[in-house]
GROMACS .gro file of C-alpha atoms in nm:
model
  178
    1UNK     CA    1  -0.784  -6.602  -5.425
    2UNK     CA    2  -0.769  -6.226  -5.266
    3UNK     CA    3  -0.911  -6.431  -4.897
    4UNK     CA    4  -0.662  -6.666  -4.922
    5UNK     CA    5  -0.386  -6.445  -4.940
    6UNK     CA    6  -0.589  -6.233  -4.638
    7UNK     CA    7  -0.529  -6.542  -4.463
    8UNK     CA    8  -0.222  -6.658  -4.496
    9UNK     CA    9  -0.148  -6.311  -4.367
   10UNK     CA   10  -0.366  -6.318  -4.098
   11UNK     CA   11  -0.194  -6.651  -4.017
   12UNK     CA   12   0.159  -6.563  -4.031
   13UNK     CA   13   0.074  -6.244  -3.776
   14UNK     CA   14  -0.111  -6.515  -3.522
   15UNK     CA   15   0.130  -6.724  -3.512
   16UNK     CA   16   0.423  -6.414  -3.480
   17UNK     CA   17   0.542  -6.428  -3.081
   18UNK     CA   18   0.818  -6.168  -3.111
   19UNK     CA   19   0.737  -5.907  -2.870
   20UNK     CA   20   0.504  -6.070  -2.667
   21UNK     CA   21   0.749  -6.094  -2.372
   22UNK     CA   22   0.807  -5.700  -2.387
   23UNK     CA   23   0.377  -5.614  -2.379
   24UNK     CA   24   0.347  -5.869  -2.081
   25UNK     CA   25   0.676  -5.622  -1.950
   26UNK     CA   26   0.490  -5.315  -2.001
   27UNK     CA   27   0.143  -5.453  -1.905
   28UNK     CA   28   0.308  -5.604  -1.527
   29UNK     CA   29   0.566  -5.422  -1.489
   30UNK     CA   30   0.422  -5.028  -1.429
   31UNK     CA   31   0.226  -5.135  -1.137
   32UNK     CA   32   0.511  -5.389  -0.958
   33UNK     CA   33   0.688  -5.085  -0.983
   34UNK     CA   34   0.449  -4.889  -0.857
   35UNK     CA   35   0.423  -5.057  -0.567
   36UNK     CA   36   0.752  -5.212  -0.450
   37UNK     CA   37   0.793  -4.827  -0.446
   38UNK     CA   38   0.561  -4.749  -0.273
   39UNK     CA   39   0.645  -5.030   0.001
   40UNK     CA   40   0.961  -4.878   0.052
   41UNK     CA   41   0.825  -4.513   0.091
   42UNK     CA   42   0.583  -4.621   0.342
   43UNK     CA   43   0.871  -4.841   0.489
   44UNK     CA   44   1.080  -4.543   0.495
   45UNK     CA   45   0.800  -4.308   0.674
   46UNK     CA   46   0.792  -4.571   0.947
   47UNK     CA   47   1.166  -4.576   1.002
   48UNK     CA   48   1.176  -4.202   1.027
   49UNK     CA   49   0.846  -4.238   1.239
   50UNK     CA   50   0.985  -4.477   1.429
   51UNK     CA   51   1.358  -4.181   1.428
   52UNK     CA   52   1.205  -3.910   1.576
   53UNK     CA   53   0.974  -4.170   1.846
   54UNK     CA   54   1.285  -4.241   1.962
   55UNK     CA   55   1.406  -3.839   1.955
   56UNK     CA   56   1.111  -3.741   2.190
   57UNK     CA   57   1.091  -4.025   2.421
   58UNK     CA   58   1.562  -3.981   2.456
   59UNK     CA   59   1.480  -3.573   2.513
   60UNK     CA   60   1.191  -3.625   2.681
   61UNK     CA   61   1.363  -3.761   2.951
   62UNK     CA   62   1.589  -3.472   2.979
   63UNK     CA   63   1.264  -3.275   3.061
   64UNK     CA   64   1.142  -3.582   3.298
   65UNK     CA   65   1.482  -3.606   3.528
   66UNK     CA   66   1.473  -3.165   3.610
   67UNK     CA   67   1.774  -3.184   3.324
   68UNK     CA   68   1.558  -2.972   3.124
   69UNK     CA   69   1.456  -2.666   3.348
   70UNK     CA   70   1.625  -2.388   3.173
   71UNK     CA   71   1.564  -2.451   2.843
   72UNK     CA   72   1.356  -2.285   2.574
   73UNK     CA   73   1.208  -2.368   2.217
   74UNK     CA   74   1.535  -2.276   2.093
   75UNK     CA   75   1.768  -2.553   2.331
   76UNK     CA   76   1.523  -2.832   2.317
   77UNK     CA   77   1.467  -2.855   1.955
   78UNK     CA   78   1.819  -2.846   1.985
   79UNK     CA   79   1.816  -3.166   2.265
   80UNK     CA   80   1.620  -3.296   1.995
   81UNK     CA   81   1.805  -3.294   1.703
   82UNK     CA   82   2.139  -3.444   1.936
   83UNK     CA   83   1.887  -3.756   1.966
   84UNK     CA   84   1.809  -3.776   1.590
   85UNK     CA   85   2.061  -3.843   1.288
   86UNK     CA   86   2.156  -3.514   1.161
   87UNK     CA   87   1.991  -3.642   0.820
   88UNK     CA   88   1.656  -3.636   0.927
   89UNK     CA   89   1.695  -3.302   1.224
   90UNK     CA   90   1.530  -3.012   0.938
   91UNK     CA   91   1.418  -2.774   1.154
   92UNK     CA   92   1.130  -2.601   0.858
   93UNK     CA   93   0.996  -2.968   0.911
   94UNK     CA   94   0.934  -2.978   1.300
   95UNK     CA   95   0.681  -2.835   1.549
   96UNK     CA   96   0.798  -2.862   1.941
   97UNK     CA   97   0.462  -2.840   2.132
   98UNK     CA   98   0.561  -2.892   2.506
   99UNK     CA   99   0.275  -2.843   2.765
  100UNK     CA  100   0.201  -2.837   3.101
  101UNK     CA  101  -0.150  -3.065   3.241
  102UNK     CA  102  -0.309  -3.012   3.542
  103UNK     CA  103  -0.309  -3.408   3.597
  104UNK     CA  104  -0.353  -3.687   3.390
  105UNK     CA  105  -0.695  -3.706   3.328
  106UNK     CA  106  -0.617  -3.424   3.054
  107UNK     CA  107  -0.365  -3.616   2.876
  108UNK     CA  108  -0.643  -3.895   2.803
  109UNK     CA  109  -0.841  -3.843   2.451
  110UNK     CA  110  -0.884  -3.524   2.488
  111UNK     CA  111  -0.628  -3.305   2.331
  112UNK     CA  112  -0.836  -3.016   2.263
  113UNK     CA  113  -0.779  -2.832   2.567
  114UNK     CA  114  -0.370  -2.835   2.439
  115UNK     CA  115  -0.220  -2.608   2.131
  116UNK     CA  116  -0.251  -2.780   1.794
  117UNK     CA  117   0.010  -2.907   1.609
  118UNK     CA  118  -0.114  -2.743   1.265
  119UNK     CA  119  -0.336  -2.449   1.165
  120UNK     CA  120  -0.693  -2.492   1.001
  121UNK     CA  121  -0.508  -2.464   0.690
  122UNK     CA  122  -0.276  -2.760   0.772
  123UNK     CA  123   0.056  -2.515   0.878
  124UNK     CA  124   0.240  -2.604   1.066
  125UNK     CA  125   0.206  -2.372   1.432
  126UNK     CA  126   0.487  -2.220   1.621
  127UNK     CA  127   0.700  -2.348   1.852
  128UNK     CA  128   0.585  -2.366   2.249
  129UNK     CA  129   0.752  -2.461   2.546
  130UNK     CA  130   0.646  -2.344   2.891
  131UNK     CA  131   0.839  -2.073   3.080
  132UNK     CA  132   0.936  -2.336   3.343
  133UNK     CA  133   0.824  -2.689   3.454
  134UNK     CA  134   0.864  -2.804   3.774
  135UNK     CA  135   0.935  -3.141   3.957
  136UNK     CA  136   0.612  -3.349   3.996
  137UNK     CA  137   0.436  -3.193   3.697
  138UNK     CA  138   0.221  -3.372   3.392
  139UNK     CA  139   0.403  -3.276   3.099
  140UNK     CA  140   0.315  -3.375   2.737
  141UNK     CA  141   0.607  -3.311   2.499
  142UNK     CA  142   0.429  -3.369   2.085
  143UNK     CA  143   0.652  -3.365   1.795
  144UNK     CA  144   0.497  -3.320   1.487
  145UNK     CA  145   0.737  -3.394   1.174
  146UNK     CA  146   0.647  -3.313   0.775
  147UNK     CA  147   0.842  -3.611   0.588
  148UNK     CA  148   0.798  -3.512   0.181
  149UNK     CA  149   0.684  -3.851   0.043
  150UNK     CA  150   0.584  -3.904  -0.339
  151UNK     CA  151   0.278  -4.090  -0.267
  152UNK     CA  152   0.132  -3.836  -0.041
  153UNK     CA  153   0.049  -3.602  -0.442
  154UNK     CA  154  -0.210  -3.865  -0.426
  155UNK     CA  155  -0.364  -3.744  -0.156
  156UNK     CA  156  -0.440  -4.073  -0.013
  157UNK     CA  157  -0.620  -3.968   0.309
  158UNK     CA  158  -0.532  -3.654   0.556
  159UNK     CA  159  -0.227  -3.758   0.669
  160UNK     CA  160  -0.149  -3.667   0.286
  161UNK     CA  161  -0.082  -3.256   0.277
  162UNK     CA  162   0.113  -3.136   0.003
  163UNK     CA  163   0.344  -3.405  -0.091
  164UNK     CA  164   0.429  -3.437   0.304
  165UNK     CA  165   0.327  -3.717   0.519
  166UNK     CA  166   0.230  -3.529   0.893
  167UNK     CA  167   0.449  -3.767   1.171
  168UNK     CA  168   0.335  -3.736   1.516
  169UNK     CA  169   0.517  -3.889   1.819
  170UNK     CA  170   0.390  -3.825   2.159
  171UNK     CA  171   0.509  -3.894   2.525
  172UNK     CA  172   0.262  -3.813   2.863
  173UNK     CA  173   0.487  -3.843   3.188
  174UNK     CA  174   0.551  -3.670   3.520
  175UNK     CA  175   0.844  -3.515   3.620
  176UNK     CA  176   1.036  -3.683   3.927
  177UNK     CA  177   1.130  -3.536   4.233
  178UNK     CA  178   1.429  -3.418   4.176
   0.00000   0.00000   0.00000
């Protein structure tokens, strides 16, 4: 008799399907929402990277055409920010390096001759802008923008430093004969 009562209770319990949907959602929902938010976060990071690329391209055009002959670090940074939406122009997140090269052969894969954007501790270095850019010179404009990301705390790779994703943009050109 004892076994028949327990058997009846177990059969009744196993046939009851109330709450199954909630349990299934708890199992599947968390990874699903992590995936959705990760896609949105990386999509926004790519969008911001494109904004920075466009701002670097537009600001480098000022250097290329000779309109930035009298620029210094601050003026170049302000010109760069003028080409970006103000919500993305956060000065302490950007490192700007403008360097002159002897020719285009120094602009290839070997960036060892250029000053680094990050130091050994992955901290941003100071901005640099050459004192005078003349016509027909090869110039490289590099910008590092540190975009805060939640997924960067997972430390998924070298681009993740202290909760920020390092977004890089570079433009190499020869100034016009102005």
